[in-house]
C-alpha cells in the first residue's frame, strides 16, 4: 500500500478537481474530531484489512489516511486506541495526528466520517465533496445494497482502483433512497477520555462497519 503523504499538496491542484479522477490511485480519508481516537482506529483497520485480503502488491494504488476537524496536529493517537488496534491485529505504530485541511478533501476520492456533523463539516468546505463524503456507517449501509456483480472486476485492468471509483458512484446514487433507521444509526460515538472497555466496543463497532466496505472494495470476503 502506498504510504500517505504528509501535509501539503505534492504538485498543483485546482479547486475544481478532486481526488485522482481517472488516475492510478484511490485515496480514502477518514475524519473524526481530534484525529487521535476514531479516525486513527478506522485508518489503521482499513489498511490492515486491505493488505490482509489482497496482499501489499495489489493495494499499491490505495492510499488510506485520516484527519480531524479539530485535529491534534502532530499528536500521537490515544493510548487506548493503540491498544485496541493491537488487540485487533492492526499496527498503531508511527501515527501522527493531523488537522483537516482543504487539500485533504480536494485530494480524497472517498471521505468517511465518524458522525453526521463531521460529514456536514467536510461538505461545507466545498470542493464538490458531497458525492464522495459519507459517514462510515452510512457508506456501509449503502454498500450492502450494491450488487457486487455490477462493479468492475478487481482482477482486470484498473483493478481495485476502478472498482473503488465505481463503488463510490453507486453509493452516491443510492443516497436518499436508503435512509438510516434512526438518527443515531450512522454515528460512531467519541470514546475520548473513556475507559478501555468503551474503546474496545468502539473498535469492534468500527471493524464491523468496515468489513462490508472492504469486501466490496476488494471483492474478497473476510476469512471465516
mmCIF file of C-alpha atoms in Angstrom:
data_model
loop_
_atom_site.group_PDB
_atom_site.id
_atom_site.type_symbol
_atom_site.label_atom_id
_atom_site.label_comp_id
_atom_site.label_asym_id
_atom_site.label_seq_id
_atom_site.Cartn_x
_atom_site.Cartn_y
_atom_site.Cartn_z
ATOM 1 C CA UNK A 1 0.000 0.000 0.000
ATOM 2 C CA UNK A 2 1.288 3.435 -0.889
ATOM 3 C CA UNK A 3 2.076 5.400 2.288
ATOM 4 C CA UNK A 4 0.122 8.668 2.572
ATOM 5 C CA UNK A 5 1.935 11.940 2.162
ATOM 6 C CA UNK A 6 2.019 14.414 4.998
ATOM 7 C CA UNK A 7 0.670 17.924 4.979
ATOM 8 C CA UNK A 8 0.689 19.989 1.852
ATOM 9 C CA UNK A 9 -0.007 19.185 -1.742
ATOM 10 C CA UNK A 10 2.550 17.489 -3.908
ATOM 11 C CA UNK A 11 2.113 19.333 -7.181
ATOM 12 C CA UNK A 12 -0.648 21.753 -8.099
ATOM 13 C CA UNK A 13 -4.332 21.001 -7.876
ATOM 14 C CA UNK A 14 -7.073 23.333 -8.963
ATOM 15 C CA UNK A 15 -10.090 23.729 -6.703
ATOM 16 C CA UNK A 16 -12.447 22.285 -9.293
ATOM 17 C CA UNK A 17 -10.618 18.974 -9.337
ATOM 18 C CA UNK A 18 -10.650 16.355 -6.659
ATOM 19 C CA UNK A 19 -9.086 13.047 -5.886
ATOM 20 C CA UNK A 20 -7.140 11.433 -8.681
ATOM 21 C CA UNK A 21 -10.027 11.055 -11.096
ATOM 22 C CA UNK A 22 -9.022 8.672 -13.820
ATOM 23 C CA UNK A 23 -5.587 8.216 -12.230
ATOM 24 C CA UNK A 24 -3.811 5.211 -10.843
ATOM 25 C CA UNK A 25 -4.545 5.841 -7.169
ATOM 26 C CA UNK A 26 -7.614 5.977 -4.964
ATOM 27 C CA UNK A 27 -7.401 7.931 -1.726
ATOM 28 C CA UNK A 28 -9.608 7.199 1.291
ATOM 29 C CA UNK A 29 -9.770 9.858 4.024
ATOM 30 C CA UNK A 30 -11.206 9.027 7.462
ATOM 31 C CA UNK A 31 -12.364 12.024 9.511
ATOM 32 C CA UNK A 32 -13.253 12.439 13.185
ATOM 33 C CA UNK A 33 -12.786 15.292 15.666
ATOM 34 C CA UNK A 34 -9.319 15.114 17.203
ATOM 35 C CA UNK A 35 -7.749 12.505 14.895
ATOM 36 C CA UNK A 36 -6.486 10.671 17.955
ATOM 37 C CA UNK A 37 -9.216 8.038 18.582
ATOM 38 C CA UNK A 38 -11.849 7.066 16.000
ATOM 39 C CA UNK A 39 -10.220 8.084 12.729
ATOM 40 C CA UNK A 40 -6.814 6.556 13.577
ATOM 41 C CA UNK A 41 -8.556 3.303 14.523
ATOM 42 C CA UNK A 42 -10.527 3.360 11.274
ATOM 43 C CA UNK A 43 -7.486 4.276 9.174
ATOM 44 C CA UNK A 44 -5.280 1.514 10.540
ATOM 45 C CA UNK A 45 -8.029 -1.131 10.496
ATOM 46 C CA UNK A 46 -8.755 -0.275 6.862
ATOM 47 C CA UNK A 47 -5.113 -0.591 5.901
ATOM 48 C CA UNK A 48 -4.800 -3.858 7.798
ATOM 49 C CA UNK A 49 -7.901 -5.371 6.204
ATOM 50 C CA UNK A 50 -6.925 -4.331 2.662
ATOM 51 C CA UNK A 51 -3.444 -5.791 2.916
ATOM 52 C CA UNK A 52 -4.727 -8.909 4.671
ATOM 53 C CA UNK A 53 -7.180 -9.637 1.852
ATOM 54 C CA UNK A 54 -5.214 -8.507 -1.205
ATOM 55 C CA UNK A 55 -1.572 -8.533 -0.205
ATOM 56 C CA UNK A 56 0.732 -5.485 -0.338
ATOM 57 C CA UNK A 57 1.274 -5.537 -4.113
ATOM 58 C CA UNK A 58 -2.392 -5.312 -5.079
ATOM 59 C CA UNK A 59 -3.098 -2.456 -2.653
ATOM 60 C CA UNK A 60 -0.373 -0.232 -4.112
ATOM 61 C CA UNK A 61 -2.964 2.069 -5.704
ATOM 62 C CA UNK A 62 -4.862 2.639 -2.466
ATOM 63 C CA UNK A 63 -3.941 5.397 -0.025
ATOM 64 C CA UNK A 64 -5.640 5.395 3.368
ATOM 65 C CA UNK A 65 -5.204 8.337 5.720
ATOM 66 C CA UNK A 66 -7.082 10.377 8.346
ATOM 67 C CA UNK A 67 -7.510 13.855 9.810
ATOM 68 C CA UNK A 68 -9.581 15.663 12.439
ATOM 69 C CA UNK A 69 -11.934 18.625 12.196
ATOM 70 C CA UNK A 70 -10.299 19.813 15.428
ATOM 71 C CA UNK A 71 -7.239 17.697 14.814
ATOM 72 C CA UNK A 72 -4.465 17.481 17.366
ATOM 73 C CA UNK A 73 -1.732 18.326 14.874
ATOM 74 C CA UNK A 74 1.363 16.228 15.488
ATOM 75 C CA UNK A 75 -0.160 14.299 18.396
ATOM 76 C CA UNK A 76 0.077 10.524 18.780
ATOM 77 C CA UNK A 77 -3.110 8.516 18.888
ATOM 78 C CA UNK A 78 -4.691 7.907 22.286
ATOM 79 C CA UNK A 79 -3.073 5.020 24.179
ATOM 80 C CA UNK A 80 -6.369 3.114 24.421
ATOM 81 C CA UNK A 81 -6.862 3.467 20.650
ATOM 82 C CA UNK A 82 -3.410 1.978 20.086
ATOM 83 C CA UNK A 83 -4.263 -0.893 22.449
ATOM 84 C CA UNK A 84 -7.491 -1.591 20.569
ATOM 85 C CA UNK A 85 -5.647 -1.672 17.250
ATOM 86 C CA UNK A 86 -3.072 -4.094 18.604
ATOM 87 C CA UNK A 87 -5.830 -6.288 20.011
ATOM 88 C CA UNK A 88 -7.447 -6.387 16.553
ATOM 89 C CA UNK A 89 -4.183 -7.263 14.818
ATOM 90 C CA UNK A 90 -3.521 -3.844 13.246
ATOM 91 C CA UNK A 91 -0.382 -1.739 13.611
ATOM 92 C CA UNK A 92 -0.699 1.556 15.539
ATOM 93 C CA UNK A 93 2.988 2.488 15.136
ATOM 94 C CA UNK A 94 4.102 5.775 13.658
ATOM 95 C CA UNK A 95 0.756 7.542 13.701
ATOM 96 C CA UNK A 96 0.789 11.372 13.751
ATOM 97 C CA UNK A 97 -2.426 13.367 14.182
ATOM 98 C CA UNK A 98 -3.454 15.947 11.562
ATOM 99 C CA UNK A 99 -5.912 18.789 11.357
ATOM 100 C CA UNK A 100 -8.279 18.535 8.415
ATOM 101 C CA UNK A 101 -7.230 20.887 5.633
ATOM 102 C CA UNK A 102 -8.727 21.812 2.302
ATOM 103 C CA UNK A 103 -6.093 19.871 0.425
ATOM 104 C CA UNK A 104 -7.023 16.665 2.231
ATOM 105 C CA UNK A 105 -10.591 16.995 0.974
ATOM 106 C CA UNK A 106 -9.513 18.034 -2.510
ATOM 107 C CA UNK A 107 -7.284 15.011 -2.877
ATOM 108 C CA UNK A 108 -9.680 12.432 -1.411
ATOM 109 C CA UNK A 109 -11.690 10.099 -3.643
ATOM 110 C CA UNK A 110 -13.747 8.900 -0.685
ATOM 111 C CA UNK A 111 -14.249 10.639 2.679
ATOM 112 C CA UNK A 112 -15.670 8.544 5.513
ATOM 113 C CA UNK A 113 -16.557 10.404 8.705
ATOM 114 C CA UNK A 114 -17.374 9.252 12.224
ATOM 115 C CA UNK A 115 -20.569 11.316 12.527
ATOM 116 C CA UNK A 116 -23.074 13.307 10.512
ATOM 117 C CA UNK A 117 -21.638 16.538 11.948
ATOM 118 C CA UNK A 118 -18.227 15.631 10.562
ATOM 119 C CA UNK A 119 -19.829 14.843 7.211
ATOM 120 C CA UNK A 120 -21.522 18.239 7.198
ATOM 121 C CA UNK A 121 -18.274 19.997 8.069
ATOM 122 C CA UNK A 122 -16.407 18.271 5.237
ATOM 123 C CA UNK A 123 -19.118 19.071 2.711
ATOM 124 C CA UNK A 124 -19.257 22.695 3.909
ATOM 125 C CA UNK A 125 -15.595 23.041 2.921
ATOM 126 C CA UNK A 126 -16.710 22.833 -0.703
ATOM 127 C CA UNK A 127 -14.548 21.145 -3.347
ATOM 128 C CA UNK A 128 -17.562 19.214 -4.689
ATOM 129 C CA UNK A 129 -17.209 16.845 -1.751
ATOM 130 C CA UNK A 130 -20.893 15.965 -1.345
ATOM 131 C CA UNK A 131 -20.974 12.953 -3.664
ATOM 132 C CA UNK A 132 -17.877 11.357 -2.140
ATOM 133 C CA UNK A 133 -18.425 12.089 1.559
ATOM 134 C CA UNK A 134 -20.394 9.738 3.809
ATOM 135 C CA UNK A 135 -20.392 8.706 7.417
ATOM 136 C CA UNK A 136 -18.714 5.325 7.741
ATOM 137 C CA UNK A 137 -21.932 3.613 8.786
ATOM 138 C CA UNK A 138 -23.932 5.360 6.066
ATOM 139 C CA UNK A 139 -21.467 4.103 3.455
ATOM 140 C CA UNK A 140 -21.673 0.613 4.951
ATOM 141 C CA UNK A 141 -25.458 0.672 4.709
ATOM 142 C CA UNK A 142 -25.377 1.823 1.065
ATOM 143 C CA UNK A 143 -22.635 -0.617 0.076
ATOM 144 C CA UNK A 144 -24.654 -3.547 1.432
ATOM 145 C CA UNK A 145 -27.360 -2.712 -1.144
ATOM 146 C CA UNK A 146 -24.998 -2.705 -4.142
ATOM 147 C CA UNK A 147 -24.794 -5.853 -6.242
ATOM 148 C CA UNK A 148 -21.050 -6.644 -6.416
ATOM 149 C CA UNK A 149 -21.591 -8.143 -9.880
ATOM 150 C CA UNK A 150 -22.237 -4.602 -11.172
ATOM 151 C CA UNK A 151 -18.758 -3.429 -10.075
ATOM 152 C CA UNK A 152 -15.564 -3.768 -12.145
ATOM 153 C CA UNK A 153 -13.666 -6.993 -11.621
ATOM 154 C CA UNK A 154 -10.706 -6.224 -9.329
ATOM 155 C CA UNK A 155 -8.642 -8.749 -11.268
ATOM 156 C CA UNK A 156 -8.974 -6.840 -14.549
ATOM 157 C CA UNK A 157 -7.143 -3.751 -15.824
ATOM 158 C CA UNK A 158 -7.510 -0.870 -13.401
ATOM 159 C CA UNK A 159 -8.152 -3.397 -10.676
ATOM 160 C CA UNK A 160 -9.204 -2.265 -7.241
ATOM 161 C CA UNK A 161 -8.887 1.448 -8.056
ATOM 162 C CA UNK A 162 -11.542 1.316 -10.791
ATOM 163 C CA UNK A 163 -13.731 -0.844 -8.592
ATOM 164 C CA UNK A 164 -13.433 1.694 -5.743
ATOM 165 C CA UNK A 165 -14.451 4.582 -8.014
ATOM 166 C CA UNK A 166 -17.490 2.662 -9.234
ATOM 167 C CA UNK A 167 -18.431 1.777 -5.666
ATOM 168 C CA UNK A 168 -18.468 5.427 -4.582
ATOM 169 C CA UNK A 169 -20.608 6.426 -7.573
ATOM 170 C CA UNK A 170 -23.060 3.607 -6.876
ATOM 171 C CA UNK A 171 -23.319 4.525 -3.198
ATOM 172 C CA UNK A 172 -23.904 8.190 -4.015
ATOM 173 C CA UNK A 173 -26.699 7.196 -6.396
ATOM 174 C CA UNK A 174 -28.432 5.259 -3.616
ATOM 175 C CA UNK A 175 -28.284 8.081 -1.083
ATOM 176 C CA UNK A 176 -31.761 9.394 -0.414
ATOM 177 C CA UNK A 177 -33.318 6.036 -1.268
ATOM 178 C CA UNK A 178 -31.922 4.032 1.635
ATOM 179 C CA UNK A 179 -32.441 6.092 4.751
ATOM 180 C CA UNK A 180 -30.997 5.319 8.180
ATOM 181 C CA UNK A 181 -33.464 3.642 10.556
ATOM 182 C CA UNK A 182 -32.668 6.267 13.216
ATOM 183 C CA UNK A 183 -30.639 9.451 13.594
ATOM 184 C CA UNK A 184 -28.109 7.547 15.707
ATOM 185 C CA UNK A 185 -27.661 4.680 13.260
ATOM 186 C CA UNK A 186 -24.993 6.421 11.172
ATOM 187 C CA UNK A 187 -22.898 7.626 14.116
ATOM 188 C CA UNK A 188 -19.712 6.317 15.727
ATOM 189 C CA UNK A 189 -19.549 7.938 19.153
ATOM 190 C CA UNK A 190 -16.406 9.512 20.581
ATOM 191 C CA UNK A 191 -14.569 7.349 23.141
ATOM 192 C CA UNK A 192 -12.125 10.141 24.069
ATOM 193 C CA UNK A 193 -11.476 10.008 27.833
ATOM 194 C CA UNK A 194 -13.468 6.789 28.262
ATOM 195 C CA UNK A 195 -12.144 3.563 29.810
ATOM 196 C CA UNK A 196 -10.554 0.873 27.654
ATOM 197 C CA UNK A 197 -13.738 -1.210 27.674
ATOM 198 C CA UNK A 198 -15.573 1.539 25.798
ATOM 199 C CA UNK A 199 -12.681 1.953 23.371
ATOM 200 C CA UNK A 200 -12.872 -1.773 22.679
ATOM 201 C CA UNK A 201 -16.598 -1.541 21.960
ATOM 202 C CA UNK A 202 -15.942 1.337 19.538
ATOM 203 C CA UNK A 203 -13.117 -0.636 17.909
ATOM 204 C CA UNK A 204 -15.456 -3.597 17.386
ATOM 205 C CA UNK A 205 -18.148 -1.264 16.033
ATOM 206 C CA UNK A 206 -15.738 0.272 13.525
ATOM 207 C CA UNK A 207 -14.394 -3.106 12.455
ATOM 208 C CA UNK A 208 -17.914 -4.436 11.864
ATOM 209 C CA UNK A 209 -18.794 -1.356 9.818
ATOM 210 C CA UNK A 210 -15.609 -1.639 7.762
ATOM 211 C CA UNK A 211 -15.987 -5.303 6.867
ATOM 212 C CA UNK A 212 -18.680 -4.887 4.147
ATOM 213 C CA UNK A 213 -16.830 -1.855 2.782
ATOM 214 C CA UNK A 214 -13.523 -3.696 2.436
ATOM 215 C CA UNK A 215 -15.313 -6.721 0.965
ATOM 216 C CA UNK A 216 -16.970 -4.503 -1.649
ATOM 217 C CA UNK A 217 -13.709 -2.708 -2.436
ATOM 218 C CA UNK A 218 -11.634 -5.839 -2.817
ATOM 219 C CA UNK A 219 -14.154 -8.453 -3.884
ATOM 220 C CA UNK A 220 -12.628 -10.639 -1.186
ATOM 221 C CA UNK A 221 -14.716 -11.527 1.892
ATOM 222 C CA UNK A 222 -13.189 -11.688 5.342
ATOM 223 C CA UNK A 223 -11.728 -15.085 6.199
ATOM 224 C CA UNK A 224 -14.168 -17.240 8.155
#
